[in-house]
Short mmCIF file of C-alpha atoms and ligand atoms in Angstrom, two decimals:
data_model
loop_
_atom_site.label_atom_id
_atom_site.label_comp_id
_atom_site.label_asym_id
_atom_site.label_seq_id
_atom_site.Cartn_x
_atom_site.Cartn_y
_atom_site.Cartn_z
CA UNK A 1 152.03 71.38 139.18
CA UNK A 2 150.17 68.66 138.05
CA UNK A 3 147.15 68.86 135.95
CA UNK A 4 144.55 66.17 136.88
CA UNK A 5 141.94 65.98 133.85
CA UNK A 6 138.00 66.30 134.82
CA UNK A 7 136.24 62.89 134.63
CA UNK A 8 137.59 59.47 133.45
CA UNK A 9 139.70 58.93 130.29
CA UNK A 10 137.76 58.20 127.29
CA UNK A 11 139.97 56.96 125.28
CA UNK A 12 139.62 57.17 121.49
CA UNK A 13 140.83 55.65 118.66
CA UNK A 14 144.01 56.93 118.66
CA UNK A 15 144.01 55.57 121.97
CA UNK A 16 143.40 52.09 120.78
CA UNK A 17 145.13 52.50 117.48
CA UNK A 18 148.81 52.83 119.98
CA UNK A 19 147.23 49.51 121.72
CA UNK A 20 147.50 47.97 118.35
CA UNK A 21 151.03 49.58 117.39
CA UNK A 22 151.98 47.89 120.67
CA UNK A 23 150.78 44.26 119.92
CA UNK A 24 152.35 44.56 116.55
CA UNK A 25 155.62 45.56 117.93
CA UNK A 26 155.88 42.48 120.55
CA UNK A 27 154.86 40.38 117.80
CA UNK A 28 157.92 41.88 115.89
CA UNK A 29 159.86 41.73 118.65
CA UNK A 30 159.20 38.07 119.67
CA UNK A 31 160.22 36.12 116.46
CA UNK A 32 161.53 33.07 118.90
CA UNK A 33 158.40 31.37 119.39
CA UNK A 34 156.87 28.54 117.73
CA UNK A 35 157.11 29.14 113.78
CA UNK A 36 158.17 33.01 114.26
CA UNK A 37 154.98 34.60 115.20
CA UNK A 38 152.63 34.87 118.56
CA UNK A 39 150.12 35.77 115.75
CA UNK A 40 148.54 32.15 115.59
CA UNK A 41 148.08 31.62 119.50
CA UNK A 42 146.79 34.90 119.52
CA UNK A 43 144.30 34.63 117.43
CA UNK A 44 143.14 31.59 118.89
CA UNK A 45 142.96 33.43 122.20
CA UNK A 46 140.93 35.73 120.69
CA UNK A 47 138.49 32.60 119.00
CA UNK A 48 138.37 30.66 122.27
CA UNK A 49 137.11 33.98 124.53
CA UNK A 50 133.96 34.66 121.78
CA UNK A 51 133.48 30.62 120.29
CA UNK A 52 131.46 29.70 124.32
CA UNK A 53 128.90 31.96 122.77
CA UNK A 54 125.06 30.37 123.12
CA UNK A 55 122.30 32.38 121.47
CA UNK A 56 119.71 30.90 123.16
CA UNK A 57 120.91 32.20 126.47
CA UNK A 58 123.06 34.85 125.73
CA UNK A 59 125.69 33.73 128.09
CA UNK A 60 129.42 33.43 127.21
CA UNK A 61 130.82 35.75 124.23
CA UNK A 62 134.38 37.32 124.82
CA UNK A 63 132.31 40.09 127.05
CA UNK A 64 134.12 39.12 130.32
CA UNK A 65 137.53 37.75 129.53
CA UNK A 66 136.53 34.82 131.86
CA UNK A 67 139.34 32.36 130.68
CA UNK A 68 141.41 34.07 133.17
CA UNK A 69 140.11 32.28 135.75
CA UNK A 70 140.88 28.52 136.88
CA UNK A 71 137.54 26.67 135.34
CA UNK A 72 137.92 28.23 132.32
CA UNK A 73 141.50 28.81 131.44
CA UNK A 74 141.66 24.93 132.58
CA UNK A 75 138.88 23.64 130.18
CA UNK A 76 140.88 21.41 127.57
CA UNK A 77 140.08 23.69 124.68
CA UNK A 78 142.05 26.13 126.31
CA UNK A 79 145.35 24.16 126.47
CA UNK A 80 148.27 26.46 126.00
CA UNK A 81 146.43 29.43 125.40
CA UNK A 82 148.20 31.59 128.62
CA UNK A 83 151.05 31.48 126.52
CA UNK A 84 148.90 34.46 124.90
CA UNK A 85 147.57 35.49 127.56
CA UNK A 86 151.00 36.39 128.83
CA UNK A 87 152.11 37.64 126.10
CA UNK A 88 149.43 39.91 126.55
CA UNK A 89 150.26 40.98 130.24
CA UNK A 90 152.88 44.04 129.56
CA UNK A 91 150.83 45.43 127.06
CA UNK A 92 147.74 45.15 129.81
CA UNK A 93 150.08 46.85 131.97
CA UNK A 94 151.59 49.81 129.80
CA UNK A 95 147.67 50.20 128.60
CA UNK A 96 145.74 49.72 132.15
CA UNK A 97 142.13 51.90 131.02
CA UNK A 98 141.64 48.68 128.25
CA UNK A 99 139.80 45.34 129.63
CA UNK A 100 141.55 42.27 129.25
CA UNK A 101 138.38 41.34 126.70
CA UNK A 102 138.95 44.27 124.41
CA UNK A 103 142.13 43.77 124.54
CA UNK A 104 142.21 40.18 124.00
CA UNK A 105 140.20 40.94 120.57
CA UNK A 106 141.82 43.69 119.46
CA UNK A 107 145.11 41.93 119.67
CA UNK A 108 143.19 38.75 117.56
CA UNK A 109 142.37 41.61 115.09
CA UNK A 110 146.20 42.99 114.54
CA UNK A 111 147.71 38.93 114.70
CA UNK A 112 145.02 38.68 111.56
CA UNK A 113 145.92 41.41 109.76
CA UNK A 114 150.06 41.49 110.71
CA UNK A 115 150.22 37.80 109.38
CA UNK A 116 148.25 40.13 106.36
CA UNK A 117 144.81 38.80 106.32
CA UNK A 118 142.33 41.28 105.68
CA UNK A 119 141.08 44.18 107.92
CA UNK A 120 139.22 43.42 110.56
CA UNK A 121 136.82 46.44 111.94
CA UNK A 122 136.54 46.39 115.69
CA UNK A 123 134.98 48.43 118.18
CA UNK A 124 135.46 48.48 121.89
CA UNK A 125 132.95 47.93 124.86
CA UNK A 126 133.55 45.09 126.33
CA UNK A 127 134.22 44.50 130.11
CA UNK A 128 135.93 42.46 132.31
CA UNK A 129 133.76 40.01 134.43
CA UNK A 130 134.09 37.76 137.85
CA UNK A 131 134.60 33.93 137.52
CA UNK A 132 130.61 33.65 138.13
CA UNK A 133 130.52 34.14 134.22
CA UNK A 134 132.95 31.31 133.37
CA UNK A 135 130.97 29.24 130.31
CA UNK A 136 130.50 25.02 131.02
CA UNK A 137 133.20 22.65 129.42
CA UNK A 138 132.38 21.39 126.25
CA UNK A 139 131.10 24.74 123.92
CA UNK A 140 134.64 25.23 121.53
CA UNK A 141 134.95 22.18 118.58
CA UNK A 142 135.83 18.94 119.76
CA UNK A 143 138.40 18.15 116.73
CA UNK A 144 137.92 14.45 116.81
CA UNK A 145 134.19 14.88 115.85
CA UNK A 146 131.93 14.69 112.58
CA UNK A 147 130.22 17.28 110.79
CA UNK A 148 127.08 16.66 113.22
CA UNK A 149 128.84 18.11 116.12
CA UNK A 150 130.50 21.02 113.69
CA UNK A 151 126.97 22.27 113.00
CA UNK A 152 125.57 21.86 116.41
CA UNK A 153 128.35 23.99 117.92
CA UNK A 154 128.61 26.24 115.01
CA UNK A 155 124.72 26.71 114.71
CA UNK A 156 124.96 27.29 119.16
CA UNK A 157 126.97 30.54 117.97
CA UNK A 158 124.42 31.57 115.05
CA UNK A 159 126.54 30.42 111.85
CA UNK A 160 125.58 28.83 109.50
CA UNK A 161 127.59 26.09 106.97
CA UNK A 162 129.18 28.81 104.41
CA UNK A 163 130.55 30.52 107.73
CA UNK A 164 131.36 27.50 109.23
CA UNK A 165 134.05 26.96 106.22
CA UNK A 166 135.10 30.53 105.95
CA UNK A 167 136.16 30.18 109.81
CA UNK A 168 137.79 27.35 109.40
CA UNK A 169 140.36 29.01 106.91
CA UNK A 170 141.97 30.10 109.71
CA UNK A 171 143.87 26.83 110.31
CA UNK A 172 146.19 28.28 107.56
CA UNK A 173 147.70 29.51 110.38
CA UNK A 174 149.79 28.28 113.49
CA UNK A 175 149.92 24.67 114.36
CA UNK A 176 148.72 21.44 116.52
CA UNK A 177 150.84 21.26 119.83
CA UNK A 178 151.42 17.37 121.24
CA UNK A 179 151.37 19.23 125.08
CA UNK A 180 148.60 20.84 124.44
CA UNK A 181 145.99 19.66 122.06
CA UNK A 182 147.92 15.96 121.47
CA UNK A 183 147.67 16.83 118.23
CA UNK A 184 150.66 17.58 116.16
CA UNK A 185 151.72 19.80 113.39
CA UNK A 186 151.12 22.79 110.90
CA UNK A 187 148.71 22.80 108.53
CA UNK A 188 150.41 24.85 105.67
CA UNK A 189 153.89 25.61 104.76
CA UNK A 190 153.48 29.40 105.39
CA UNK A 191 151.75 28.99 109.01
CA UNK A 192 152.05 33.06 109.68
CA UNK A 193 151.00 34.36 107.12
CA UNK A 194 146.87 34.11 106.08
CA UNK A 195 146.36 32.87 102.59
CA UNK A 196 143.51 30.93 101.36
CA UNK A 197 145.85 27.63 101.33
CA UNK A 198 144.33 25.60 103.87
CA UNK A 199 141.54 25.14 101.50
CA UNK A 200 143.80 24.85 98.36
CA UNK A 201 145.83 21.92 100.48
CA UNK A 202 142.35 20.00 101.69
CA UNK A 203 141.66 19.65 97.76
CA UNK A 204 144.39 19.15 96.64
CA UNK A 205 146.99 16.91 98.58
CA UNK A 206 146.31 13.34 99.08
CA UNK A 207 145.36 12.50 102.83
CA UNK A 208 146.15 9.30 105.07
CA UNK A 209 145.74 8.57 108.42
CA UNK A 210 149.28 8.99 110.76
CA UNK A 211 150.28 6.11 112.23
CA UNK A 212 151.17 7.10 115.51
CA UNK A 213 150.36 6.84 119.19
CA UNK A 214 148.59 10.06 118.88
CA UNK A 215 145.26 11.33 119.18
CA UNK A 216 143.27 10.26 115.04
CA UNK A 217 144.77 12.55 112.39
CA UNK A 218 145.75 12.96 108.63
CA UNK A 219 148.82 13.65 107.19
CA UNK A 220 149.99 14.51 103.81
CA UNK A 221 150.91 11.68 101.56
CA UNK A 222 153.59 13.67 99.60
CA UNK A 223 155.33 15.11 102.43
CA UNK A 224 154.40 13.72 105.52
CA UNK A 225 155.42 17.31 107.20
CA UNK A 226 151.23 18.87 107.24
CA UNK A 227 148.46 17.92 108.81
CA UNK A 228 144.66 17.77 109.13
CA UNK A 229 142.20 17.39 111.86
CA UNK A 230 138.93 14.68 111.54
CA UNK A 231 136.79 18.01 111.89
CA UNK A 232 139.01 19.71 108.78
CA UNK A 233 138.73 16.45 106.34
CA UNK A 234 134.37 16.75 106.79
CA UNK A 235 134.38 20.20 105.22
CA UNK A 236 135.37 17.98 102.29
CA UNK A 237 133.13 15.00 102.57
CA UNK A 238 130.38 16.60 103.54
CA UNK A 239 128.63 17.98 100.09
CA UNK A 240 126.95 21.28 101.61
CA UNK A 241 130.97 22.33 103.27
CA UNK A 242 132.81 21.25 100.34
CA UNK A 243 131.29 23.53 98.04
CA UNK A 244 132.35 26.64 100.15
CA UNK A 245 135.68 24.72 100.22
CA UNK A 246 136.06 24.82 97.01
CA UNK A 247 134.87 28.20 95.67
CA UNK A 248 137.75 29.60 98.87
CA UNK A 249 140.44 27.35 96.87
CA UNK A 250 139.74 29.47 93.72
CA UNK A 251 139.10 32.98 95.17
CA UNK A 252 141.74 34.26 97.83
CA UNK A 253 139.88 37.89 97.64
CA UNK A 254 136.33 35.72 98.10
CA UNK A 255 137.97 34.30 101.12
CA UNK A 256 139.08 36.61 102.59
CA UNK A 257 136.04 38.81 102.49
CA UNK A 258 133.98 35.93 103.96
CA UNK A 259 136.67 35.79 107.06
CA UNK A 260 136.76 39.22 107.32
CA UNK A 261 132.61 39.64 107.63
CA UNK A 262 132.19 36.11 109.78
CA UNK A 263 135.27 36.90 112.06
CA UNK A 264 133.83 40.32 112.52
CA UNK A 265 130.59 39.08 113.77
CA UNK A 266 132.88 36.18 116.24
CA UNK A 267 134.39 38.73 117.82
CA UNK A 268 131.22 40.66 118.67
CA UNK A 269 129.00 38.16 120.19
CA UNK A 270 127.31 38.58 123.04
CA UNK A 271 128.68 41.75 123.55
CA UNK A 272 126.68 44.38 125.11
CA UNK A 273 127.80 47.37 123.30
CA UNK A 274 125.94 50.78 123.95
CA UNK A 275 127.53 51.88 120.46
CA UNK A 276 126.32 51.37 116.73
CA UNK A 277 127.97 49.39 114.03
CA UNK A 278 128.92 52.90 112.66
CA UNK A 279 131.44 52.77 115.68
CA UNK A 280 133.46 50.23 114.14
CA UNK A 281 137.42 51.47 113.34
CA UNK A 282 139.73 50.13 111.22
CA UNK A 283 143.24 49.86 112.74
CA UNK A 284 145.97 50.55 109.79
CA UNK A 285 148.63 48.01 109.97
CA UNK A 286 152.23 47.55 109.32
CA UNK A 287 151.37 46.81 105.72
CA UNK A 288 149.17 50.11 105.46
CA UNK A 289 151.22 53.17 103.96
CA UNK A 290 151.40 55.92 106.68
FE1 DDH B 1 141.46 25.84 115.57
N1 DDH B 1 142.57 24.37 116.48
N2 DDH B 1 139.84 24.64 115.59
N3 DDH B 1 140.35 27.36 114.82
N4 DDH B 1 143.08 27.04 115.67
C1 DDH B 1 143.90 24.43 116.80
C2 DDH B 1 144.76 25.46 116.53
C3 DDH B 1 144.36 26.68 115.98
C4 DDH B 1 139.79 23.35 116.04
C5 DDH B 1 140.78 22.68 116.75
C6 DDH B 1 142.08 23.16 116.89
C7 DDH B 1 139.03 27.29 114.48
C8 DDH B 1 138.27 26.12 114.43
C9 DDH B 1 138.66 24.90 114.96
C10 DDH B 1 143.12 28.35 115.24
C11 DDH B 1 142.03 29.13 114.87
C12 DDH B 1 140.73 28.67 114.70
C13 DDH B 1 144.27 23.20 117.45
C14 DDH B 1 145.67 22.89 117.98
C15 DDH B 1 143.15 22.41 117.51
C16 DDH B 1 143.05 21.02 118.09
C17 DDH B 1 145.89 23.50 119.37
C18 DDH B 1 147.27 23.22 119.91
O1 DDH B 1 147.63 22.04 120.01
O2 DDH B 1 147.99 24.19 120.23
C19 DDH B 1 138.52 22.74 115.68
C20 DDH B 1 138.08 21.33 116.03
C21 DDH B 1 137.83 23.70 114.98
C22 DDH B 1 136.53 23.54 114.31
O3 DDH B 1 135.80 22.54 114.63
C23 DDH B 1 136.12 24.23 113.30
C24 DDH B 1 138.52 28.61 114.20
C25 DDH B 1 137.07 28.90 113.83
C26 DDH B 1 139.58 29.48 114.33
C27 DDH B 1 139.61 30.97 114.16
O4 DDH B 1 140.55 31.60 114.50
C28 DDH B 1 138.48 31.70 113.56
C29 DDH B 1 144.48 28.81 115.22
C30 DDH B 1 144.95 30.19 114.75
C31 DDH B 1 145.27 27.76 115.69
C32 DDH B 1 146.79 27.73 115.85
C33 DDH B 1 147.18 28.03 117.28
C34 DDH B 1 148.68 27.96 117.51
O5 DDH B 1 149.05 27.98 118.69
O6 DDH B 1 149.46 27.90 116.57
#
């Protein structure tokens, strides 16, 4: 006979540690795509669903997983990102009891820290609402923009400059997609795995403007084969930026504390969780000894 348990299934963190193991098998498992990893496009799923965040109204957050719906998931921004979402899908499927916007953030958590960034300590709670909640056009970075526009979307979310620049660090990772952004290109040479080299590059390679049909960006004088966005060259012009710039260049560890703390706080906004920061788990990854 079969035993039907009392009450619903609170799951625990075993529970969400086997959601990880899952992501970080698929991720294993899918070494076709792009430069070898979902990692980067997850992660930026994971950015995109908390970055519509405004602290003046409380409204948007990754509470809600509303990119699954037309407006949303159609907003420019969001370009290419269901190739995540997919990716996502059997995992949704073999794990049904864990929203689509915990699970879109815990699976940014495990692409960090498989591509072996730091640990990121997450804690579950969010839920998945209607298409009512989908945010306006316009709140994620327009990448063609000046450092004006960087601080006024930034400061929408609550950060301030030094997080600004520790964010940012996370364009060591993954590339610009012509389909999707117009953009084109990685910024590193070791797009999959999290180092502190996007800062190390913005110091120290010489930048020019591509000459190409494409949308205004830099490229590498010595190579020709990495790129840089308008909004990545102001952390360097501008004087307050540049400093953070250049103390990540010097201090991987430094870095990747900062990322840790500010991508922690991302991830969490807006979100109305009935538990305490004491709640927060930390996953072990495939680096972790058993
Ligand atoms: Fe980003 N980003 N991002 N980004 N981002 C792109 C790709 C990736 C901006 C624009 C772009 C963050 C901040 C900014 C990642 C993570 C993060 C692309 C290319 C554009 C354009 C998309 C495509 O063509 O596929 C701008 C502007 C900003 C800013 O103003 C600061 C932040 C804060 C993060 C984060 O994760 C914390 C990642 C990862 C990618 C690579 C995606 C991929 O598919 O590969």
């Amino acid at each position: 006979k079969e035993i039907i348990p009392k009450g619903p299934f609170t799951p625990k963190f075993e529970d969400y540690q086997q959601v990880y193991n899952a992501v970080a098998k698929a991720l294993e498992e899918h070494d076709e795509y792009d430069d070898g990893s979902y990692g980067p496009v997850l992660l930026r799923l994971a950015w995109h669903a908390s970055g519509t965040y405004d602290k003046e109204t409380g409204t948007g957050g990754s509470n809600g997983a509303t990119m699954r719906f037309a407006p949303e998931g159609d907003h420019g921004a969001n370009a290419g990102l269901k190739a995540a979402r997919d990716f996502l899908e059997p995992i949704k499927e073999k794990f049904p009891w864990i929203s689509y916007s915990d699970l879109w953030i815990l699976a940014g958590v495990c692409a960090i820290q498989e591509m072996q960034g730091p640990h990121i300590p997450y804690r579950p709670g969010r839920a998945d609402r209607d298409l009512s909640f989908c945010t306006p056009d316009g709140r994620l970075p327009d990448a063609s923009k000046e450092h004006k526009h960087l601080r006024a979307i930034f400061g929408r979310m609550g950060f301030n400059d030094q997080e600004i620049v520790a964010l940012s660090g996370a364009h060591a990772l993954g590339r610009c997609h012509a389909d999707r952004s117009g953009y084109d290109g990685p910024w590193t040479f070791s797009p999959t795995t999290l180092t502190n080299d996007f800062y190390k590059l913005l110091l120290e390679e010489k930048w020019q403007w591509k000459k190409w049909n494409g949308p205004k960006q830099f490229e590498d004088v010595k190579t020709k084969s990495l790129m840089m966005l308008p909004t990545d060259m102001v952390l360097i012009k501008d004087k307050s930026f540049r400093q953070y710039v250049e103390k990540y260049a010097k201090d991987n560890d430094l870095f990747f504390k900062d990322f840790a703390d500010v991508v922690l706080r991302l991830f969490e906004l807006g979100v109305p969780f009935t538990t305490g920061e004491d709640a927060r788990w930390t996953f072990k990854s495939s680096f972790d000894e058993a």
